[in-house]
Short mmCIF file of C-alpha atoms in Angstrom, two decimals:
data_model
loop_
_atom_site.label_atom_id
_atom_site.label_comp_id
_atom_site.label_asym_id
_atom_site.label_seq_id
_atom_site.Cartn_x
_atom_site.Cartn_y
_atom_site.Cartn_z
CA MET A 808 19.27 -24.99 -10.10
CA ASP A 809 19.47 -28.72 -9.65
CA VAL A 810 22.50 -30.83 -10.33
CA ASN A 811 21.80 -33.69 -12.71
CA ASP A 812 24.09 -36.61 -11.86
CA SER A 813 22.58 -38.99 -14.35
CA ARG A 814 24.60 -40.30 -17.29
CA GLU A 815 22.01 -42.87 -18.39
CA CYS A 816 19.09 -40.49 -18.75
CA PRO A 817 18.79 -37.26 -20.72
CA GLY A 818 18.97 -34.13 -18.58
CA ILE A 819 15.25 -33.38 -18.73
CA SER A 820 15.35 -31.46 -15.47
CA ASN A 821 18.10 -29.16 -16.80
CA ALA A 822 16.09 -28.46 -19.95
CA LEU A 823 12.97 -27.75 -17.88
CA GLU A 824 14.84 -25.28 -15.72
CA MET A 825 16.24 -23.49 -18.76
CA HIS A 826 12.94 -23.25 -20.65
CA PHE A 827 9.94 -23.97 -18.40
CA LEU A 828 11.10 -22.16 -15.26
CA THR A 829 12.46 -19.24 -17.27
CA THR A 830 9.13 -18.77 -19.06
CA MET A 831 6.94 -19.26 -15.97
CA TYR A 832 8.97 -16.95 -13.73
CA ALA A 833 9.10 -14.28 -16.44
CA LEU A 834 5.29 -14.38 -16.79
CA GLU A 835 4.82 -14.34 -13.02
CA PHE A 836 7.10 -11.31 -12.77
CA ILE A 837 5.19 -9.37 -15.45
CA PHE A 838 1.67 -10.09 -14.23
CA GLY A 839 2.65 -10.00 -10.56
CA ILE A 840 4.24 -6.57 -10.86
CA ILE A 841 1.19 -5.21 -12.70
CA GLY A 842 -1.35 -6.63 -10.23
CA ASN A 843 0.51 -5.70 -7.07
CA SER A 844 1.33 -2.20 -8.39
CA ILE A 845 -2.40 -1.61 -8.89
CA VAL A 846 -2.98 -2.70 -5.29
CA VAL A 847 -0.30 -0.35 -3.95
CA PHE A 848 -1.73 2.50 -6.06
CA GLY A 849 -5.18 1.78 -4.62
CA HIS A 850 -3.91 1.73 -1.05
CA ILE A 851 -2.00 4.99 -1.37
CA PHE A 852 -4.59 7.00 -3.29
CA CYS A 853 -7.95 5.37 -2.49
CA PHE A 854 -7.98 4.57 1.22
CA LYS A 855 -8.09 7.55 3.55
CA THR A 856 -8.27 5.31 6.61
CA TRP A 857 -6.94 1.76 6.76
CA LYS A 858 -8.87 -0.99 8.48
CA SER A 859 -7.35 -4.17 9.91
CA GLY A 860 -7.96 -6.11 6.69
CA ASN A 861 -6.19 -3.41 4.65
CA ILE A 862 -3.11 -3.72 6.85
CA TYR A 863 -2.92 -7.50 6.37
CA LEU A 864 -3.43 -7.22 2.64
CA PHE A 865 -0.85 -4.45 2.26
CA ASN A 866 1.71 -6.61 4.05
CA LEU A 867 0.75 -9.42 1.69
CA THR A 868 1.61 -7.10 -1.22
CA LEU A 869 4.98 -6.23 0.34
CA SER A 870 5.74 -9.93 0.56
CA ASP A 871 4.80 -10.38 -3.09
CA PHE A 872 7.03 -7.51 -4.18
CA ALA A 873 9.99 -8.97 -2.25
CA PHE A 874 9.48 -12.27 -4.08
CA LEU A 875 8.97 -10.64 -7.49
CA CYS A 876 12.26 -8.76 -7.13
CA THR A 877 14.09 -12.10 -7.04
CA LEU A 878 12.64 -13.32 -10.34
CA PRO A 879 14.80 -11.32 -12.82
CA ILE A 880 17.92 -12.88 -11.28
CA LEU A 881 16.36 -16.35 -11.45
CA VAL A 882 15.24 -15.89 -15.06
CA SER A 883 18.70 -14.66 -16.07
CA SER A 884 20.46 -17.55 -14.31
CA TYR A 885 18.17 -20.30 -15.58
CA SER A 886 18.36 -19.01 -19.15
CA LYS A 887 22.19 -19.00 -19.03
CA GLY A 888 22.38 -22.34 -17.20
CA THR A 889 24.78 -20.95 -14.62
CA TRP A 890 24.77 -18.75 -11.52
CA THR A 891 26.76 -15.56 -12.08
CA TYR A 892 26.18 -13.88 -8.72
CA ASP A 893 27.64 -14.12 -5.23
CA ILE A 894 26.62 -16.88 -2.79
CA THR A 895 24.94 -14.22 -0.61
CA TRP A 896 22.56 -13.41 -3.47
CA CYS A 897 21.87 -17.13 -3.90
CA GLN A 898 20.94 -17.57 -0.24
CA ALA A 899 18.93 -14.33 -0.14
CA ASN A 900 17.08 -15.35 -3.30
CA ARG A 901 16.02 -18.73 -1.93
CA PHE A 902 15.16 -17.18 1.42
CA LEU A 903 12.82 -14.61 -0.16
CA LEU A 904 11.15 -17.26 -2.31
CA HIS A 905 10.14 -19.24 0.76
CA ALA A 906 9.39 -16.12 2.80
CA ASN A 907 6.74 -15.21 0.25
CA LEU A 908 5.16 -18.66 0.53
CA TYR A 909 4.84 -18.66 4.29
CA THR A 910 4.03 -15.00 4.90
CA SER A 911 1.31 -15.22 2.23
CA ILE A 912 -0.50 -18.08 3.89
CA LEU A 913 -0.13 -16.52 7.36
CA PHE A 914 -1.47 -13.14 6.29
CA LEU A 915 -4.40 -14.78 4.53
CA SER A 916 -5.08 -16.81 7.67
CA PHE A 917 -5.39 -13.54 9.58
CA ILE A 918 -7.56 -12.14 6.79
CA SER A 919 -9.86 -15.18 7.09
CA PHE A 920 -10.12 -14.51 10.81
CA ASP A 921 -10.71 -10.80 10.19
CA ARG A 922 -13.54 -11.54 7.72
CA TYR A 923 -15.19 -13.82 10.27
CA LEU A 924 -14.98 -11.10 12.93
CA LEU A 925 -16.41 -8.61 10.44
CA MET A 926 -19.62 -10.64 10.27
CA LYS A 927 -19.89 -11.14 14.01
CA TYR A 928 -18.95 -7.53 14.78
CA PRO A 929 -19.96 -5.48 11.70
CA PHE A 930 -19.25 -2.20 13.50
CA ARG A 931 -15.66 -3.28 14.19
CA ASN A 932 -16.01 -2.95 17.94
CA HIS A 933 -13.86 -6.00 18.73
CA PHE A 934 -10.30 -5.24 19.86
CA LEU A 935 -8.89 -7.76 17.34
CA GLN A 936 -10.33 -5.58 14.56
CA LYS A 937 -8.33 -2.53 15.62
CA ARG A 938 -5.56 -1.22 13.38
CA SER A 939 -3.02 -1.33 16.21
CA THR A 940 -3.75 -5.03 16.75
CA ALA A 941 -3.41 -5.77 13.04
CA THR A 942 -0.08 -3.91 12.98
CA VAL A 943 1.25 -5.97 15.90
CA PHE A 944 0.10 -9.22 14.29
CA SER A 945 1.70 -8.22 10.97
CA ILE A 946 5.05 -7.54 12.63
CA ALA A 947 4.74 -10.87 14.46
CA VAL A 948 4.19 -12.69 11.14
CA TRP A 949 7.37 -11.23 9.65
CA VAL A 950 9.41 -12.07 12.75
CA LEU A 951 8.02 -15.62 12.90
CA VAL A 952 8.74 -16.34 9.22
CA ILE A 953 12.26 -14.90 9.45
CA LEU A 954 12.98 -17.11 12.47
CA GLU A 955 11.53 -20.28 10.95
CA LEU A 956 13.41 -19.75 7.68
CA SER A 957 16.77 -18.72 9.17
CA PRO A 958 18.08 -22.36 9.18
CA MET A 959 17.73 -22.35 5.39
CA PHE A 960 20.96 -20.36 5.12
CA ILE A 961 22.76 -23.47 6.38
CA PHE A 962 21.47 -25.64 3.55
CA ILE A 963 21.62 -23.31 0.53
CA SER A 964 25.00 -23.21 -1.21
CA VAL A 965 26.66 -22.55 -4.54
CA GLN A 966 28.10 -25.61 -6.27
CA ASN A 967 30.58 -25.95 -9.12
CA LYS A 968 29.66 -28.64 -11.64
CA GLU A 969 31.28 -29.17 -15.04
CA LYS A 970 32.60 -25.59 -15.30
CA GLN A 971 29.19 -24.28 -14.20
CA THR A 972 28.28 -22.48 -10.98
CA LEU A 973 24.90 -23.62 -9.70
CA CYS A 974 22.71 -22.02 -7.04
CA THR A 975 20.92 -25.14 -5.86
CA ASP A 976 17.33 -24.92 -4.67
CA TYR A 977 16.57 -25.97 -1.11
CA ALA A 978 15.39 -29.52 -1.95
CA SER A 979 18.59 -30.21 -3.90
CA SER A 980 21.11 -28.86 -1.41
CA GLY A 981 22.50 -29.69 2.01
CA LYS A 982 22.64 -33.07 3.72
CA PRO A 983 19.40 -34.92 2.86
CA VAL A 984 18.65 -36.28 6.35
CA GLU A 985 18.91 -32.91 8.12
CA SER A 986 17.25 -31.18 5.18
CA LEU A 987 14.26 -33.57 5.24
CA ILE A 988 13.76 -33.12 8.99
CA TYR A 989 13.75 -29.35 8.60
CA SER A 990 11.50 -29.55 5.54
CA MET A 991 8.93 -31.64 7.41
CA ILE A 992 8.92 -29.19 10.33
CA LEU A 993 8.54 -26.29 7.89
CA THR A 994 5.72 -28.09 6.09
CA ILE A 995 3.79 -28.60 9.32
CA ILE A 996 4.40 -25.21 10.95
CA GLY A 997 4.55 -23.02 7.86
CA PHE A 998 1.90 -24.68 5.68
CA LEU A 999 -0.39 -27.21 7.36
CA VAL A 1000 -1.15 -25.25 10.54
CA PRO A 1001 -2.07 -21.98 8.73
CA LEU A 1002 -4.06 -23.97 6.15
CA TYR A 1003 -5.98 -25.65 8.98
CA VAL A 1004 -6.70 -22.17 10.43
CA MET A 1005 -8.13 -21.05 7.09
CA TRP A 1006 -10.25 -24.20 6.80
CA PHE A 1007 -11.46 -23.67 10.38
CA PHE A 1008 -12.62 -20.10 9.74
CA TYR A 1009 -14.13 -21.10 6.42
CA MET A 1010 -16.29 -23.62 8.27
CA LYS A 1011 -17.09 -21.07 11.02
CA THR A 1012 -18.03 -18.44 8.42
CA HIS A 1013 -20.16 -20.92 6.49
CA ALA A 1014 -21.93 -22.05 9.68
CA PHE A 1015 -22.52 -18.44 10.74
CA LEU A 1016 -24.06 -17.54 7.38
CA LYS A 1017 -26.19 -20.67 7.35
CA SER A 1018 -27.67 -19.99 10.80
CA HIS A 1019 -28.20 -16.26 10.25
CA ARG A 1020 -29.01 -16.08 6.54
CA SER A 1021 -32.70 -15.35 7.15
CA GLN A 1022 -31.80 -12.31 9.30
CA PHE A 1023 -29.66 -10.62 6.65
CA SER A 1024 -31.38 -8.17 4.39
CA GLY A 1025 -28.22 -7.55 2.34
CA GLY A 1026 -27.16 -11.08 1.62
CA LEU A 1027 -24.49 -10.15 -0.95
CA THR A 1028 -22.55 -8.09 1.58
CA TYR A 1029 -22.29 -11.06 3.92
CA GLU A 1030 -21.49 -13.52 1.15
CA LYS A 1031 -18.28 -11.65 0.29
CA PRO A 1032 -16.38 -12.66 3.45
CA LEU A 1033 -17.27 -16.30 2.75
CA THR A 1034 -16.11 -15.94 -0.87
CA LEU A 1035 -12.81 -14.47 0.29
CA VAL A 1036 -12.12 -17.25 2.81
CA MET A 1037 -13.22 -19.97 0.37
CA MET A 1038 -10.95 -18.55 -2.32
CA ALA A 1039 -7.97 -18.38 0.05
CA VAL A 1040 -8.47 -21.99 1.16
CA ALA A 1041 -8.87 -23.25 -2.41
CA VAL A 1042 -5.89 -21.33 -3.79
CA PHE A 1043 -3.43 -22.41 -1.13
CA SER A 1044 -4.66 -26.01 -1.06
CA VAL A 1045 -4.23 -26.35 -4.83
CA LEU A 1046 -0.99 -24.37 -5.23
CA PHE A 1047 0.96 -25.32 -2.10
CA THR A 1048 0.09 -28.98 -1.51
CA PRO A 1049 1.84 -30.47 -4.60
CA TYR A 1050 4.93 -28.36 -3.93
CA HIS A 1051 5.32 -29.47 -0.32
CA ILE A 1052 4.71 -33.12 -1.18
CA MET A 1053 7.24 -33.13 -4.00
CA ARG A 1054 9.79 -31.10 -2.05
CA ASN A 1055 9.87 -33.74 0.67
CA ILE A 1056 9.94 -36.60 -1.85
CA ARG A 1057 12.77 -34.88 -3.75
CA ILE A 1058 14.85 -34.58 -0.57
CA ALA A 1059 14.07 -38.18 0.43
CA SER A 1060 15.12 -39.44 -3.01
CA ARG A 1061 18.64 -38.15 -2.31
CA MET A 1062 19.05 -40.37 0.76
CA GLU A 1063 21.34 -43.38 0.57
CA PHE A 1064 18.82 -45.88 1.94
CA TRP A 1065 16.43 -45.18 -0.96
CA LYS A 1066 18.22 -46.87 -3.84
CA LEU A 1067 16.80 -45.19 -6.93
CA SER A 1068 18.02 -45.38 -10.50
CA PRO A 1069 19.28 -42.14 -12.08
CA CYS A 1070 16.17 -42.11 -14.30
CA ALA A 1071 13.84 -42.41 -11.31
CA MET A 1072 15.61 -39.57 -9.50
CA ASP A 1073 15.40 -37.41 -12.61
CA ALA A 1074 11.67 -38.19 -12.94
CA ILE A 1075 11.07 -37.11 -9.33
CA ASN A 1076 13.04 -33.92 -9.93
CA VAL A 1077 11.05 -33.20 -13.10
CA ILE A 1078 7.73 -33.39 -11.20
CA TYR A 1079 9.18 -31.26 -8.42
CA ILE A 1080 10.28 -28.61 -10.94
CA PHE A 1081 6.73 -28.41 -12.29
CA THR A 1082 5.33 -27.74 -8.81
CA ARG A 1083 7.69 -24.84 -8.02
CA PRO A 1084 6.32 -22.07 -10.27
CA VAL A 1085 2.80 -23.34 -9.57
CA ALA A 1086 3.31 -22.67 -5.85
CA PHE A 1087 4.65 -19.18 -6.56
CA LEU A 1088 1.60 -18.30 -8.66
CA ASN A 1089 0.13 -17.00 -5.39
CA SER A 1090 1.95 -13.70 -5.96
CA VAL A 1091 -0.06 -13.24 -9.17
CA ILE A 1092 -3.35 -14.39 -7.65
CA ASN A 1093 -3.08 -12.48 -4.35
CA PRO A 1094 -4.17 -9.10 -5.86
CA LEU A 1095 -7.52 -10.71 -6.68
CA PHE A 1096 -8.28 -10.82 -2.97
CA TYR A 1097 -8.49 -7.02 -2.93
CA PHE A 1098 -11.42 -7.12 -5.32
CA LEU A 1099 -13.29 -9.55 -3.06
CA MET A 1100 -12.71 -7.84 0.28
CA GLY A 1101 -16.11 -6.23 0.48
CA ASP A 1102 -14.53 -2.82 1.19
CA HIS A 1103 -15.38 -1.39 -2.26
CA PHE A 1104 -11.74 -1.46 -3.36
CA ARG A 1105 -12.63 -1.98 -7.01
CA GLU A 1106 -15.17 0.86 -7.01
CA MET A 1107 -12.77 3.28 -5.33
CA LEU A 1108 -9.96 2.33 -7.68
CA MET A 1109 -12.07 2.76 -10.82
CA ASN A 1110 -13.38 6.11 -9.57
CA LYS A 1111 -9.82 7.27 -8.96
CA VAL A 1112 -8.73 6.14 -12.44
CA ARG A 1113 -11.72 7.88 -14.07
CA HIS A 1114 -10.99 11.04 -12.09
CA PHE A 1115 -7.34 10.90 -13.19
CA PHE A 1116 -8.21 10.52 -16.89
CA LYS A 1117 -10.84 13.26 -16.60
CA ARG A 1118 -8.28 15.69 -15.20
CA PHE A 1119 -5.76 14.58 -17.83
CA THR A 1120 -8.29 15.19 -20.63
CA ILE A 1121 -9.18 18.66 -19.28
CA CYS A 1122 -5.48 19.49 -19.01
CA CYS A 1123 -4.88 18.42 -22.62
CA GLU A 1124 -7.89 20.44 -23.86
CA ASN A 1125 -6.73 23.56 -22.00
CA SER A 1126 -3.23 23.19 -23.43
CA PHE A 1127 -4.65 22.77 -26.93
CA GLN A 1128 -6.85 25.87 -26.55
CA LYS A 1129 -3.94 27.95 -25.27
CA GLY A 1130 -1.85 26.79 -28.20
CA SER A 1131 -4.62 27.72 -30.67
CA HIS A 1132 -5.02 31.22 -29.15
CA SER A 1133 -1.30 31.92 -29.26
CA GLU A 1134 -1.14 30.90 -32.93
CA GLY A 1135 -4.08 33.22 -33.66
#
């Protein structure tokens, strides 16, 4: 939650947090839990053997679940206008929010690379397509994100303001100079570099398809990897870019050398608040990638659901018949 120091302007940012963020995070929790639960169900019951892409996408789902578990606390706190939990929960909450952002884009960068390799080596005979390699890379992603986000515990704190306890978000906490330096480093390493990797493999995939299109008899199969990479690039460009721009502007607006009126600071904070739930929409959109993988996830899932309902119907019919015979 952000502290509104303005006495000349109405607390628009406080009202947005109480109503807009509460509504958006509640919707993201509901739809995110449903979508990611379907993905977990599909992985457990549909895939007998996991390929490299399945490993990356399953880790992506774990990241989404970690983020979604933080939302009930956020919704409760924003709706009450105060933080009622320990400072450890505040820091852990903010840490997991950002961990989801940066693990998501890293895992989808690896998925973009994996889809490119799938076209070049359709029989998965490249060592980077092995499950053991994907497992090592997945562990490396988690370790890297934990290390790059560990300084955030220094900045996040609980503040007392007008008989309210506030768990400030990262852009509104800590010393602004140090916070801006860290935010810029995080923007470059955690966002821009992985986004460049996705753009790079999108261009490589597009060029590969363009030069080999005439040789493919099953064009649709080879269009799916391009669709996946294009979707990943588009989603993260649209969702993450406004957030990172406004996060850095919000931190810079708190610096002493930038003499802003209270209304101007509140306006910047209002725009920043709008970008936050938009960035976290990735946890709702990520399950869509499973239906575009080209590994027949949707078909396997629907077959499993039909099989389940068929068995359930047979079970109900048998129970009904047994009941009828016993009454007779």
